[in-house]
Amino acid sequence: MIRVLLADDQVLVRAGFRALLEAEDDIEIVGEAGTGRASVDLVRKTHPDVVLMDIRMPDGDGLWATGEIVADPGLAGTRIVIVTTFELDEYVAQAIIAGASGFLVKDTEPVELIRAVRVVAAGDALLSPGVTRRLIERVSGGLRPAPDSTLLEQLTEREREVLALVAHGLTNTEIGERLYLSPLTAKTHVSRIMTKLDARDRVHLVVLAYETGLVQPGWQ
């Protein structure tokens, strides 16, 4: 069962998400919160698998709450999905850096919301390649210091190839096809890279690919 917590200051939004998600046999809503601080407190009490986190909330916004949750070692198993009204909300890139595993816009189709919860609960990233590119280009444009390639020294040449393809938004199957590897082998490479770079998830790997200069802003 996937345990989900809803964090949004609009009661109607939370009610809509609850009705949609609770209709699924493998998803359970473990709590709702209307402020950033209440969200953090409730996450610490319930330890959900996924938090659907609004950005603009009173008493500590979603960005602050994301940072608090990610920084808590006891909540390492909790994944955060930012839910925003606008696709390029000015805080979304910062939320990704803070540790969110992806984001959704509030007018997302119901089937996509359900899929997103399952994808993130399984430990994968939620961002599409195009969205990832736009967000991380913003990050590389001013939210982070100059690239530091020394982090890549612990990776093999093959692992660097795999990391670059992850940054381009390819799945394990697609990486395998590109590099003539089985999907399982591609997955193993990704897992080793995450371990070596101490990355939380694939979104974090994309951020690191930019930070180290392995991938440059403007790639297609």
Short mmCIF file of C-alpha atoms in Angstrom, two decimals:
data_model
loop_
_atom_site.label_atom_id
_atom_site.label_comp_id
_atom_site.label_asym_id
_atom_site.label_seq_id
_atom_site.Cartn_x
_atom_site.Cartn_y
_atom_site.Cartn_z
CA MET A 1 0.00 0.00 0.00
CA ILE A 2 1.31 3.45 -0.97
CA ARG A 3 0.84 5.92 1.89
CA VAL A 4 0.19 9.49 0.72
CA LEU A 5 -0.03 12.78 2.61
CA LEU A 6 -1.75 15.82 1.09
CA ALA A 7 -0.32 19.28 1.84
CA ASP A 8 -2.30 22.19 0.39
CA ASP A 9 -3.96 25.23 1.93
CA GLN A 10 -7.05 24.79 -0.26
CA VAL A 11 -9.52 22.34 1.26
CA LEU A 12 -11.21 21.75 -2.07
CA VAL A 13 -7.93 20.73 -3.72
CA ARG A 14 -7.15 18.29 -0.92
CA ALA A 15 -10.67 16.84 -1.13
CA GLY A 16 -10.33 16.32 -4.87
CA PHE A 17 -6.97 14.60 -4.54
CA ARG A 18 -8.25 12.42 -1.71
CA ALA A 19 -11.33 11.30 -3.63
CA LEU A 20 -9.25 10.46 -6.68
CA LEU A 21 -6.43 8.62 -4.94
CA GLU A 22 -8.51 6.71 -2.39
CA ALA A 23 -10.43 5.11 -5.25
CA GLU A 24 -7.25 3.16 -6.04
CA ASP A 25 -6.73 -0.16 -4.28
CA ASP A 26 -3.01 0.41 -3.70
CA ILE A 27 -3.11 4.00 -2.37
CA GLU A 28 -4.02 5.19 1.13
CA ILE A 29 -4.30 8.82 2.33
CA VAL A 30 -2.70 9.03 5.77
CA GLY A 31 -3.27 12.72 6.45
CA GLU A 32 -3.93 16.27 5.26
CA ALA A 33 -2.29 19.55 6.19
CA GLY A 34 -2.99 23.16 5.24
CA THR A 35 0.27 24.84 6.24
CA GLY A 36 3.95 24.18 5.80
CA ARG A 37 4.62 23.66 9.49
CA ALA A 38 1.61 21.38 9.92
CA SER A 39 2.82 19.38 6.91
CA VAL A 40 6.23 18.77 8.47
CA ASP A 41 4.71 17.80 11.82
CA LEU A 42 2.25 15.40 10.20
CA VAL A 43 4.93 13.80 8.01
CA ARG A 44 6.98 13.12 11.12
CA LYS A 45 4.00 11.44 12.75
CA THR A 46 2.77 9.38 9.81
CA HIS A 47 5.92 8.67 7.72
CA PRO A 48 4.14 8.63 4.33
CA ASP A 49 5.72 7.23 1.18
CA VAL A 50 4.71 10.28 -0.90
CA VAL A 51 3.79 13.87 -0.04
CA LEU A 52 1.87 15.95 -2.57
CA MET A 53 3.18 19.37 -1.54
CA ASP A 54 1.75 22.75 -2.55
CA ILE A 55 4.26 25.61 -2.85
CA ARG A 56 2.26 28.57 -1.60
CA MET A 57 1.03 27.85 1.94
CA PRO A 58 1.00 29.93 5.14
CA ASP A 59 3.19 29.30 8.19
CA GLY A 60 6.13 27.93 6.23
CA ASP A 61 5.64 27.40 2.51
CA GLY A 62 6.16 24.18 0.57
CA LEU A 63 9.77 25.03 -0.19
CA TRP A 64 10.59 25.38 3.50
CA ALA A 65 8.62 22.24 4.36
CA THR A 66 10.42 20.25 1.66
CA GLY A 67 13.78 21.29 3.04
CA GLU A 68 12.77 20.32 6.59
CA ILE A 69 11.53 16.90 5.53
CA VAL A 70 14.52 16.07 3.34
CA ALA A 71 16.95 17.15 6.06
CA ASP A 72 15.38 14.77 8.61
CA PRO A 73 17.25 11.40 8.53
CA GLY A 74 14.19 9.71 9.98
CA LEU A 75 12.17 10.63 6.90
CA ALA A 76 14.56 9.25 4.30
CA GLY A 77 11.83 7.03 2.87
CA THR A 78 9.45 9.91 2.17
CA ARG A 79 9.31 11.31 -1.38
CA ILE A 80 7.99 14.78 -2.13
CA VAL A 81 6.12 15.85 -5.25
CA ILE A 82 5.62 19.59 -5.63
CA VAL A 83 2.13 20.47 -6.88
CA THR A 84 1.94 23.94 -8.40
CA THR A 85 -0.49 26.07 -10.38
CA PHE A 86 2.10 27.18 -12.90
CA GLU A 87 4.48 24.88 -14.76
CA LEU A 88 7.46 27.17 -14.20
CA ASP A 89 6.66 28.46 -10.73
CA GLU A 90 9.63 30.53 -9.60
CA TYR A 91 10.12 28.26 -6.59
CA VAL A 92 9.95 24.90 -8.36
CA ALA A 93 13.63 24.74 -9.29
CA GLN A 94 14.57 25.58 -5.70
CA ALA A 95 12.24 22.86 -4.46
CA ILE A 96 13.97 20.31 -6.71
CA ILE A 97 17.32 21.40 -5.28
CA ALA A 98 15.84 21.15 -1.78
CA GLY A 99 15.10 17.49 -2.41
CA ALA A 100 11.72 17.13 -4.12
CA SER A 101 11.43 14.10 -6.40
CA GLY A 102 9.46 15.96 -9.03
CA PHE A 103 6.50 18.17 -9.63
CA LEU A 104 3.00 18.28 -11.09
CA VAL A 105 0.79 21.11 -12.26
CA LYS A 106 -2.65 21.23 -10.64
CA ASP A 107 -4.49 20.74 -13.93
CA THR A 108 -2.76 17.39 -14.47
CA GLU A 109 -5.07 14.69 -15.82
CA PRO A 110 -6.33 12.36 -13.05
CA VAL A 111 -4.64 9.31 -14.57
CA GLU A 112 -1.32 11.17 -14.57
CA LEU A 113 -1.67 12.11 -10.90
CA ILE A 114 -2.23 8.48 -9.98
CA ARG A 115 0.69 7.37 -12.15
CA ALA A 116 2.89 10.04 -10.58
CA VAL A 117 2.23 8.79 -7.06
CA ARG A 118 3.14 5.25 -8.07
CA VAL A 119 6.25 6.30 -10.00
CA VAL A 120 7.64 8.38 -7.16
CA ALA A 121 6.76 5.77 -4.53
CA ALA A 122 8.80 3.29 -6.57
CA GLY A 123 11.83 5.58 -6.31
CA ASP A 124 11.83 7.00 -9.82
CA ALA A 125 11.81 10.62 -10.96
CA LEU A 126 8.63 12.34 -12.06
CA LEU A 127 9.90 15.07 -14.37
CA SER A 128 9.55 14.69 -18.11
CA PRO A 129 12.72 15.34 -20.14
CA GLY A 130 11.50 18.71 -21.39
CA VAL A 131 10.45 19.91 -17.96
CA THR A 132 13.67 18.64 -16.43
CA ARG A 133 15.68 20.56 -19.01
CA ARG A 134 13.89 23.85 -18.38
CA LEU A 135 14.06 23.55 -14.62
CA ILE A 136 17.69 22.55 -14.39
CA GLU A 137 18.73 25.20 -16.93
CA ARG A 138 17.28 27.69 -14.49
CA VAL A 139 19.22 26.07 -11.68
CA SER A 140 22.45 26.21 -13.67
CA GLY A 141 21.72 29.83 -14.52
CA GLY A 142 22.13 31.16 -11.03
CA LEU A 143 21.01 28.95 -8.16
CA ARG A 144 24.23 26.95 -8.08
CA PRO A 145 27.97 27.71 -8.17
CA ALA A 146 30.25 27.06 -11.13
CA PRO A 147 30.47 23.42 -12.31
CA ASP A 148 32.76 21.13 -10.34
CA SER A 149 33.80 18.12 -12.41
CA THR A 150 35.87 16.53 -9.63
CA LEU A 151 32.77 14.67 -8.42
CA LEU A 152 32.82 12.65 -11.65
CA GLU A 153 36.31 11.28 -11.02
CA GLN A 154 34.88 8.37 -9.04
CA LEU A 155 32.75 7.26 -11.99
CA THR A 156 33.88 4.94 -14.77
CA GLU A 157 33.64 6.07 -18.37
CA ARG A 158 30.54 3.91 -18.85
CA GLU A 159 28.92 5.36 -15.74
CA ARG A 160 29.51 8.87 -17.09
CA GLU A 161 27.78 7.86 -20.32
CA VAL A 162 24.85 6.50 -18.35
CA LEU A 163 24.64 9.63 -16.18
CA ALA A 164 24.53 11.84 -19.25
CA LEU A 165 21.65 9.81 -20.65
CA VAL A 166 19.78 9.98 -17.34
CA ALA A 167 20.18 13.76 -17.53
CA HIS A 168 18.64 13.67 -21.00
CA GLY A 169 15.57 12.00 -19.47
CA LEU A 170 16.06 8.49 -20.82
CA THR A 171 14.58 5.52 -18.98
CA ASN A 172 16.61 2.43 -18.09
CA THR A 173 15.19 0.64 -21.13
CA GLU A 174 16.10 3.55 -23.43
CA ILE A 175 19.59 3.77 -21.92
CA GLY A 176 20.03 0.06 -22.54
CA GLU A 177 18.97 0.43 -26.16
CA ARG A 178 21.33 3.36 -26.70
CA LEU A 179 24.32 1.61 -25.13
CA TYR A 180 23.45 -1.97 -26.19
CA LEU A 181 22.83 -3.07 -22.61
CA SER A 182 19.97 -4.96 -21.01
CA PRO A 183 17.52 -2.82 -19.00
CA LEU A 184 18.68 -4.63 -15.85
CA THR A 185 22.32 -3.76 -16.56
CA ALA A 186 21.35 -0.13 -17.20
CA LYS A 187 19.43 -0.09 -13.91
CA THR A 188 22.47 -1.51 -12.12
CA HIS A 189 24.66 1.24 -13.54
CA VAL A 190 22.18 3.90 -12.42
CA SER A 191 22.03 2.42 -8.93
CA ARG A 192 25.84 2.39 -8.66
CA ILE A 193 26.03 5.99 -9.83
CA MET A 194 23.46 7.04 -7.24
CA THR A 195 25.46 5.28 -4.54
CA LYS A 196 28.78 6.81 -5.61
CA LEU A 197 27.35 10.33 -5.90
CA ASP A 198 25.13 9.98 -2.81
CA ALA A 199 22.12 10.94 -4.91
CA ARG A 200 18.56 10.70 -3.59
CA ASP A 201 16.94 9.80 -6.91
CA ARG A 202 17.12 10.36 -10.68
CA VAL A 203 16.13 14.02 -10.36
CA HIS A 204 19.12 14.54 -8.09
CA LEU A 205 21.31 12.82 -10.70
CA VAL A 206 20.10 15.32 -13.32
CA VAL A 207 21.01 18.20 -11.01
CA LEU A 208 24.46 16.70 -10.42
CA ALA A 209 25.01 16.22 -14.15
CA TYR A 210 24.56 19.96 -14.59
CA GLU A 211 26.52 20.91 -11.50
CA THR A 212 29.54 18.94 -12.67
CA GLY A 213 29.36 20.28 -16.22
CA LEU A 214 28.75 16.82 -17.70
CA VAL A 215 25.62 18.20 -19.36
CA GLN A 216 25.42 21.79 -20.54
CA PRO A 217 22.37 24.09 -20.60
CA GLY A 218 20.71 24.20 -23.99
CA TRP A 219 21.00 20.50 -24.94
CA GLN A 220 18.17 19.13 -27.00
#
